Structures are given as C-alpha cells and as structure tokens.
Coordinates of N, CA and C in Angstrom, one line a residue:
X295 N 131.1 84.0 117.0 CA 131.1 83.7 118.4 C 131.9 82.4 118.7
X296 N 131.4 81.7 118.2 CA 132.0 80.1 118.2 C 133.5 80.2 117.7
X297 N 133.9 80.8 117.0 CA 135.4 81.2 116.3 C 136.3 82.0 118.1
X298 N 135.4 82.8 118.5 CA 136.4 83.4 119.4 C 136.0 82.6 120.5
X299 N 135.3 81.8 121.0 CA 135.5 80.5 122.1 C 137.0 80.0 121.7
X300 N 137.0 79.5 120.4 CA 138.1 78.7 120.2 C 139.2 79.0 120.4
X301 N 139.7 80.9 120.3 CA 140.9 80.9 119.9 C 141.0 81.6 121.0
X302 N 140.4 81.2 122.1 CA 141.0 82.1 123.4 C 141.8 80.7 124.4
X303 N 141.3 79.4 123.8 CA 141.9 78.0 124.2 C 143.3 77.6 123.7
X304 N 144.5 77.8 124.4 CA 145.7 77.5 124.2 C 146.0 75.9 123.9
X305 N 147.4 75.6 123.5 CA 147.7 74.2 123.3 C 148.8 74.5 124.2
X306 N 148.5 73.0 125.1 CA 150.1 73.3 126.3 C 151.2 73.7 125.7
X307 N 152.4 74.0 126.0 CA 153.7 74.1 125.6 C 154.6 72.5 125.8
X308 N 154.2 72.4 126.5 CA 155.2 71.1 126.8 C 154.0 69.8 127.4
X309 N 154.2 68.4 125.9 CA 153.4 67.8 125.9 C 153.7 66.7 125.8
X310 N 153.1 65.8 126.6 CA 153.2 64.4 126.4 C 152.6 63.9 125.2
X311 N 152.7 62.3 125.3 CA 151.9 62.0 124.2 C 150.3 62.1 124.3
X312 N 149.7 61.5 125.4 CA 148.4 61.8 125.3 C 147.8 62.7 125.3
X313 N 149.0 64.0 125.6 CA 148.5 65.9 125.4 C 148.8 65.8 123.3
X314 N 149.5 65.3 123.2 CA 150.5 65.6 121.9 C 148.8 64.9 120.8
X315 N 148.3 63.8 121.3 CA 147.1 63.2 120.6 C 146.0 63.9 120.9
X316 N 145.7 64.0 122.1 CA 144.5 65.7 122.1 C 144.6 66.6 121.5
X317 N 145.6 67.3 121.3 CA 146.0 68.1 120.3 C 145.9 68.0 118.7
X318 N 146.4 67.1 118.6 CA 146.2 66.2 117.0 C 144.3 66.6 116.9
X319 N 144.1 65.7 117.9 CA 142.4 66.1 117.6 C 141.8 67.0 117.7
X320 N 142.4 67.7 118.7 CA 141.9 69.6 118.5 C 141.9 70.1 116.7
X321 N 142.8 69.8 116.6 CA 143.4 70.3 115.4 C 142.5 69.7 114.0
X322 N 142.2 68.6 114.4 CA 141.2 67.9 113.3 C 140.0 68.5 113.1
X323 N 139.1 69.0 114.4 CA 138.4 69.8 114.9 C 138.3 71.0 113.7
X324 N 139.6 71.6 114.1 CA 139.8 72.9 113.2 C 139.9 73.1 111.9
X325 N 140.2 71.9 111.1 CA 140.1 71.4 109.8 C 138.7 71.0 109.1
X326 N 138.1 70.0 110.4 CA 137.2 70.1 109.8 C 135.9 71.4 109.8
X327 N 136.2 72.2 110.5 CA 135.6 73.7 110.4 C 135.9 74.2 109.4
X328 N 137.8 74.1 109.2 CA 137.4 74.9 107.7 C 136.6 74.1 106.7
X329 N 137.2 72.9 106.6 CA 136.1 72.2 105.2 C 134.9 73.1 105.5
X330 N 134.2 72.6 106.6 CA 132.7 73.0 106.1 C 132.6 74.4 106.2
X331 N 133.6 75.6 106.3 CA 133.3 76.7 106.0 C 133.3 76.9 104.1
X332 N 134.4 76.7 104.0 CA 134.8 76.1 102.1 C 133.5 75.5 101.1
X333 N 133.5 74.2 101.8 CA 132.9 73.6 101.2 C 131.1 73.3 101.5
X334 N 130.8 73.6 102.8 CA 129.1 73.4 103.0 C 128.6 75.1 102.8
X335 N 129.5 75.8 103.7 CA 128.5 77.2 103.4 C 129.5 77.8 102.4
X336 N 130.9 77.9 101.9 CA 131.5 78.2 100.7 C 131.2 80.1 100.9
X337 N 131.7 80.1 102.3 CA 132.1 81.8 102.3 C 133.5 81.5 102.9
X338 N 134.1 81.7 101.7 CA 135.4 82.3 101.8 C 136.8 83.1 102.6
X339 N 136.3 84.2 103.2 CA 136.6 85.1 103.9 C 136.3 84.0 105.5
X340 N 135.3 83.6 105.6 CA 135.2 83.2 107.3 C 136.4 81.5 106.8
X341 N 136.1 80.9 105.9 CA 137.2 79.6 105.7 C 139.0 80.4 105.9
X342 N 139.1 81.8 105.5 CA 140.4 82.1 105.6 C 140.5 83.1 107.0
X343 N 139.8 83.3 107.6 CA 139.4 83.6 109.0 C 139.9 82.5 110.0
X344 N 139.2 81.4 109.8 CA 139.4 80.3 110.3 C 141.0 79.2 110.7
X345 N 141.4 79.5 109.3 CA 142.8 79.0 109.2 C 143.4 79.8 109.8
X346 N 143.2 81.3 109.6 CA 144.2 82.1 110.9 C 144.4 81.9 111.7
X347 N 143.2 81.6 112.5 CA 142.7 81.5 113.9 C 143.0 80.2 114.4
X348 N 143.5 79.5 113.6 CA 143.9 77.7 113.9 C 145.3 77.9 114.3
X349 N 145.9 78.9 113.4 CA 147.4 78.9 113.3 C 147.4 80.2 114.5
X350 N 146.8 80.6 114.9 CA 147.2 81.7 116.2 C 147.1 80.7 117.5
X351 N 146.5 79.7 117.3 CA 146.3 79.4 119.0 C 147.6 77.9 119.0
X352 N 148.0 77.6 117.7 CA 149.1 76.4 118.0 C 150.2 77.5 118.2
X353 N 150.9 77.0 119.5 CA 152.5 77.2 119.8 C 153.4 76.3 118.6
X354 N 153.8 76.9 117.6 CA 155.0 76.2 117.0 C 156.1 76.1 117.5
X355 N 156.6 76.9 118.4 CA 158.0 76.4 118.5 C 158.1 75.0 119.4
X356 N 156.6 74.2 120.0 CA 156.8 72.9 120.5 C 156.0 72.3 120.1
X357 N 155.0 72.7 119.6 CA 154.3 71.6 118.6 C 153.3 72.6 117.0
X358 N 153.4 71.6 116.4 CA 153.0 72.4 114.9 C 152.5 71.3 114.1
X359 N 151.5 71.5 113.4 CA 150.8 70.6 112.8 C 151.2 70.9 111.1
X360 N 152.1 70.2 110.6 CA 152.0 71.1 109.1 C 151.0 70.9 108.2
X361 N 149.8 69.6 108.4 CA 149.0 69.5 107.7 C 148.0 70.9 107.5
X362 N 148.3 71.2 108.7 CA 146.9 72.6 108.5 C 148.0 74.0 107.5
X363 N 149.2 73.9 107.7 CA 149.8 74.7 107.0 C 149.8 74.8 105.5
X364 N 149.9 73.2 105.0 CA 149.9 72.7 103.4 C 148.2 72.8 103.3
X365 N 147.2 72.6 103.7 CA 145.8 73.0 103.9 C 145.4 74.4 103.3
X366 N 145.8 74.9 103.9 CA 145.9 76.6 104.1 C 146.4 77.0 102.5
X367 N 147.8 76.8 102.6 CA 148.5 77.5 101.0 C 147.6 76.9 100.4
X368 N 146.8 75.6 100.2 CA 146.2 75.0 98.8 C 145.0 75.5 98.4
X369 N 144.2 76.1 99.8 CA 143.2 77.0 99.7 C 143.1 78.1 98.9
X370 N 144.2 78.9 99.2 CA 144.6 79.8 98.9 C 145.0 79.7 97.1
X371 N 145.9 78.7 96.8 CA 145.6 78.3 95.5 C 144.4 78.0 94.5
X372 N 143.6 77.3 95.6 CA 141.9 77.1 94.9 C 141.7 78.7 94.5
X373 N 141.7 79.3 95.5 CA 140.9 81.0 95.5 C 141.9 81.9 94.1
X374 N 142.9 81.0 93.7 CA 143.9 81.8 92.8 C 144.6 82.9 93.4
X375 N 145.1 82.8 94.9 CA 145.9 83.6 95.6 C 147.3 83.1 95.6
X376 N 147.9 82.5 94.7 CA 149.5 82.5 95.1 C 150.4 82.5 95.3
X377 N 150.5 84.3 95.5 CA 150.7 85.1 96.7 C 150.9 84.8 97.9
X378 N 149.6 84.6 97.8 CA 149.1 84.2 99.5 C 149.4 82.7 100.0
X379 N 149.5 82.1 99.2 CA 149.9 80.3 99.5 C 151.4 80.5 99.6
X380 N 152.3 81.0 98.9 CA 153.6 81.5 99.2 C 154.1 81.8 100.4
X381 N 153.6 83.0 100.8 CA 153.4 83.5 101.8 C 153.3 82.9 103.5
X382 N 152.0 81.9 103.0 CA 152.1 80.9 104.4 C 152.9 80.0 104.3
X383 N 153.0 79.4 103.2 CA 154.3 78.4 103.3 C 155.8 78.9 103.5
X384 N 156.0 80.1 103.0 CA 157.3 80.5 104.0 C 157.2 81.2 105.5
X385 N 155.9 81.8 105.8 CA 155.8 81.5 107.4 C 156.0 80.2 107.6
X386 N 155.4 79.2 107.2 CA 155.6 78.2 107.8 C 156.9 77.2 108.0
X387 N 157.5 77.6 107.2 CA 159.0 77.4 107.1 C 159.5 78.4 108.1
X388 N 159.6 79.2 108.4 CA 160.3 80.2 109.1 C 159.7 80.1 110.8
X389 N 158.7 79.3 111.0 CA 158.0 79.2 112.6 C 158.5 78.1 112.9
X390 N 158.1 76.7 111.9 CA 158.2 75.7 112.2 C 159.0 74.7 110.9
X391 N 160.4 74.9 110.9 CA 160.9 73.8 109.7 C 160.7 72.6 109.6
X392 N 159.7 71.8 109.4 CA 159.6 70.9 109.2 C 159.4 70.0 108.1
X393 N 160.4 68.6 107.6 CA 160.6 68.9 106.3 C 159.1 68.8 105.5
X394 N 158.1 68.2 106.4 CA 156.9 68.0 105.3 C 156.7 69.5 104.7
X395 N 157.1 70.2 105.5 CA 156.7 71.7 104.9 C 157.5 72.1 103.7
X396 N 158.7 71.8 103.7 CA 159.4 72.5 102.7 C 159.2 71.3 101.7
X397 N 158.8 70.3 101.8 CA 158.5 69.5 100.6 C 157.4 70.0 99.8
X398 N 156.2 70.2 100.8 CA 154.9 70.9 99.9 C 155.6 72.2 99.4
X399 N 156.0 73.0 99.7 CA 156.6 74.2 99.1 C 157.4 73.8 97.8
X400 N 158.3 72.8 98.2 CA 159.1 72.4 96.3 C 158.0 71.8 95.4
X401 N 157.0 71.0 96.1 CA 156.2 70.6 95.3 C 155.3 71.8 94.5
X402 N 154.7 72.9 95.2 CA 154.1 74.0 94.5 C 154.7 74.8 93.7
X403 N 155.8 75.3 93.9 CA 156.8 75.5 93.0 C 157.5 74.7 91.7
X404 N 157.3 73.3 91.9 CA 157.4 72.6 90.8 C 156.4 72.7 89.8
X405 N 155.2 72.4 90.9 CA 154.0 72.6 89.7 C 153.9 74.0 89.1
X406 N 154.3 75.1 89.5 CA 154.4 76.1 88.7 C 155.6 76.4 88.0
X407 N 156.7 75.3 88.3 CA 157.4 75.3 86.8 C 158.5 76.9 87.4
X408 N 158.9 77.2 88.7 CA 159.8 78.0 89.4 C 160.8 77.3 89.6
X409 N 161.8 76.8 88.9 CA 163.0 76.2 89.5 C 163.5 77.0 90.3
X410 N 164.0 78.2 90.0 CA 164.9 79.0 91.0 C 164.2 79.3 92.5
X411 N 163.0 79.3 92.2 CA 162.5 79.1 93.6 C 162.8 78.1 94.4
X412 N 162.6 76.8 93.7 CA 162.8 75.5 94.5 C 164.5 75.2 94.9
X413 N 164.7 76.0 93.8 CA 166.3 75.6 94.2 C 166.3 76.8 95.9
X414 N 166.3 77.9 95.7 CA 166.2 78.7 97.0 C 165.3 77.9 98.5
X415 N 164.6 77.0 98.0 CA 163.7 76.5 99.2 C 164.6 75.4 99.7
X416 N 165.2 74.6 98.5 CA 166.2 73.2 98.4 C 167.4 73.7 99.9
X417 N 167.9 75.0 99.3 CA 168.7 75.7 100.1 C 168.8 75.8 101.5
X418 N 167.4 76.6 101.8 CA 167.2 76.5 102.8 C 166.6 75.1 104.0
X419 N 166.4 74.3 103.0 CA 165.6 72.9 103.5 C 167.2 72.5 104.1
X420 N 168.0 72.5 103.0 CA 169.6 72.2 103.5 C 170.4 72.7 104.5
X421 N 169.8 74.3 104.8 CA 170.6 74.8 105.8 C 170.0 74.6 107.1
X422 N 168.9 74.4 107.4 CA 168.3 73.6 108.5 C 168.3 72.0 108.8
X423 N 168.6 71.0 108.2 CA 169.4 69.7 108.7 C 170.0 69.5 106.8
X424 N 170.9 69.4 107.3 CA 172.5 69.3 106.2 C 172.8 67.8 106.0
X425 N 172.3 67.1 107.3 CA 172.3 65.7 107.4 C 171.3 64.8 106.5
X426 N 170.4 65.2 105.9 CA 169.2 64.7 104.9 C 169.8 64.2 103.6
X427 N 170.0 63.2 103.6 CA 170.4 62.8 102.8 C 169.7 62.6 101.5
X428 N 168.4 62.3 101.5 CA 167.5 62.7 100.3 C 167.3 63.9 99.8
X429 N 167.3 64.9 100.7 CA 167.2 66.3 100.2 C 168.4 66.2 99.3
X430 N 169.7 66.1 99.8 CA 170.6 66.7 99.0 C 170.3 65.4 97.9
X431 N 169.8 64.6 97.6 CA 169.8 63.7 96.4 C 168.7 64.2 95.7
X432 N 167.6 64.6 95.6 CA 166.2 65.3 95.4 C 167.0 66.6 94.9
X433 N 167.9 67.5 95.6 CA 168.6 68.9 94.7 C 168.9 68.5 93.9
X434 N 170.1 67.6 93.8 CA 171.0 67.5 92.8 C 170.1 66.7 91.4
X435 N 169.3 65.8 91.9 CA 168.1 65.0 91.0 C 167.7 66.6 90.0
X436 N 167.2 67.5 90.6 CA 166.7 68.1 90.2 C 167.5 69.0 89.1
X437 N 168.4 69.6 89.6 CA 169.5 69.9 88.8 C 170.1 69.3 87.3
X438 N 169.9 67.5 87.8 CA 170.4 67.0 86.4 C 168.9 67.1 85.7
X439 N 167.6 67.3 86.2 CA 166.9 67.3 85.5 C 166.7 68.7 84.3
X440 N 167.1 69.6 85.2 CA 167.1 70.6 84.5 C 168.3 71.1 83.2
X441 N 169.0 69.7 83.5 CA 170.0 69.7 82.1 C 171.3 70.4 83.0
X442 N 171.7 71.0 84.5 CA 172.4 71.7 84.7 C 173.9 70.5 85.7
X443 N 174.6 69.3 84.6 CA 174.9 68.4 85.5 C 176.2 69.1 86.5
X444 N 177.0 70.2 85.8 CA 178.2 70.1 86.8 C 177.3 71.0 88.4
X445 N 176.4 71.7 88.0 CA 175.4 71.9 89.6 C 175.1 70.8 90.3
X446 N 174.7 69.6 89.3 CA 174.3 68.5 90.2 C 175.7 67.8 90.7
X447 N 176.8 68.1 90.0 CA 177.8 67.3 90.6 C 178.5 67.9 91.9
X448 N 178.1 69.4 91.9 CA 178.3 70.3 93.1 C 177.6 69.9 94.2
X449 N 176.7 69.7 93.7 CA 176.1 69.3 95.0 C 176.2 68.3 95.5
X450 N 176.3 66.9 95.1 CA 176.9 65.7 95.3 C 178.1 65.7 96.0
X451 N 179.1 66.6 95.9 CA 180.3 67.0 96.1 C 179.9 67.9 97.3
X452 N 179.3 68.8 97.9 CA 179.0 69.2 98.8 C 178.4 68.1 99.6
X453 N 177.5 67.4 99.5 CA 176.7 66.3 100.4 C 177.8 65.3 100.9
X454 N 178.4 64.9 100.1 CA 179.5 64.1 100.8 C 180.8 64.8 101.6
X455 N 180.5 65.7 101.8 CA 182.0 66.5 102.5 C 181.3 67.0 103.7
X456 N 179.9 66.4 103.8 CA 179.1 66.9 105.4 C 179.6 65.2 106.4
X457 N 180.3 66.2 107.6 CA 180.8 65.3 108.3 C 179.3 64.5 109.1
X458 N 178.3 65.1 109.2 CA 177.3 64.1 109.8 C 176.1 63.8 108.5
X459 N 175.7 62.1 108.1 CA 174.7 62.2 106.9 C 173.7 60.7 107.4
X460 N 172.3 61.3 107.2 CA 171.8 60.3 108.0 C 171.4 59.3 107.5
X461 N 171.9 58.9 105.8 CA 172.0 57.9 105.4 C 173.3 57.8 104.1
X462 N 174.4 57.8 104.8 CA 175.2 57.8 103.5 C 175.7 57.0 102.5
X463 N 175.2 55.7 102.9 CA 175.2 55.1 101.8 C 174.1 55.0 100.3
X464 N 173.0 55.6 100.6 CA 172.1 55.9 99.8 C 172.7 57.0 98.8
X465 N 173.8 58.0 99.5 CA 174.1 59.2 98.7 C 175.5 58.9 98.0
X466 N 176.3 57.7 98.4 CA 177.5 56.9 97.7 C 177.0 56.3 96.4
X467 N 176.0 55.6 96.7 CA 174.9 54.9 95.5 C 174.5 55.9 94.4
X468 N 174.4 56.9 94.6 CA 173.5 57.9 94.0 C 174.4 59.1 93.1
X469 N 176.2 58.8 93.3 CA 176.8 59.6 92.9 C 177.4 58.8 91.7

C-alpha cells in the first residue's frame, strides 16, 4: 500500500534548484526503502519491486539520479543476476546518458574481465560527448592495457581530430 502512495507522486519536469534538492531527498527516501527492504526484512522480490517503482516515477529526460541506477545493477549482482544488472545499466544509458553511468557499466564489465564489452560501452560513452577528453584517454589506456597499441594509437589519433575537446591539453600530454 505504502509502495503505491509513492508511485502515484510525480517529480516536476522542469526544476529549480530547491525543486532539483527536494527531489534529491525524495530520492534518498527511496533508497533508503530499498536498503531496508534488502537488508532489515531481506525479501528480495519487494527490494526489486521497489527499485522499479523509484525508476517509474523519476522523469529522466529532465532529471535522473544515477546513483539509484548503479544501486539497482549491484543488487542485482548481489542476487547473481547479471543479466539483470546489464540490462538496467543499458536502460540506463539509453534514458539517461550520464557519464557516471557509463563509468559504472565499464567498471562491471571490467570486473568481469569483458573487454569487448567495455570497448562497445567506451563507444558509445564516445558517441554521446566526443568532447571527453578522459574517456577517449581511459579507451585508449585501456587498449594499451590489453597489449592492443596500434588500437590505442587509433584512438589517440581519432581524439585529436575532434574539432571540439574539453580538455586538450591533458590528451597532447597523454599521446
């Protein structure tokens, strides 16, 4: 009952900051529900209930919290789902690109030791601001790590031929 109170309360679309900080705390609200669905009563099914229900009532396309998204997949990895943690983190890339998101996503993918995944995520982290200068240094890092340098020199060579870069001297340093 207390679940469907919540998710019938929208978040404005268009927010100031003192809406944009209510919000934040709504949202805290809803985290801390899941914890204590997880962790104090530890039923499962209403904790992934819950995260649904957090992620149905935020408007992403004007505001998005990624911490409840990186939340969510990790749960989901606790439970040995993922599948399922995949899954939200490429919804969550696909509603709301935000880079904290596509960083947790190379990070879980690193820890499972998927390069070609991370490289596909790198990709797309790239094709939504091209201007990131770390990203394309974090690809190509990654690349020489993998032993693969003329990829990493590709890509060096592609970062520098982007006419806007939001830190280029860090990526001159780095070549």
């Amino acid at each position: 009952m207390m679940l469907e109170i919540h998710t019938s309360v929208r978040l404005q679309t268009s927010l100031s900051w003192r809406q944009r900080k209510a919000g934040e705390r709504y949202i805290y609200l809803w985290i801390n529900y899941t914890l204590f669905e997880e962790l104090e009563a530890e039923d499962v099914d209403k904790t992934r209930e819950v995260y649904k229900a957090c992620l149905e009532v935020i408007p992403h396309k004007k505001f998005t919290f990624g911490k409840i998204w990186l939340m969510f997949a990790q749960f989901e990895i606790r439970q040995k789902n993922l599948d399922a943690a995949r899954k939200i983190l490429g919804t969550s890339i696909g509603k709301c690109p935000k880079p904290k998101l596509f960083k947790g996503y190379i990070d879980l993918e690193l820890q499972m030791r998927e390069f070609d995944r991370c490289r596909k995520i790198y990709e797309k982290f790239l094709e939504h601001d091209m201007s990131n200068c770390n990203t394309w240094m974090k690809f190509a890092e990654l690349e020489t790590i993998l032993g693969d340098t003329d990829r990493s020199r590709a890509i060096f060579n592609l970062a520098i031929q982007q006419p806007l870069l939001d830190m280029p001297e860090i990526l001159w340093k780095a070549t």
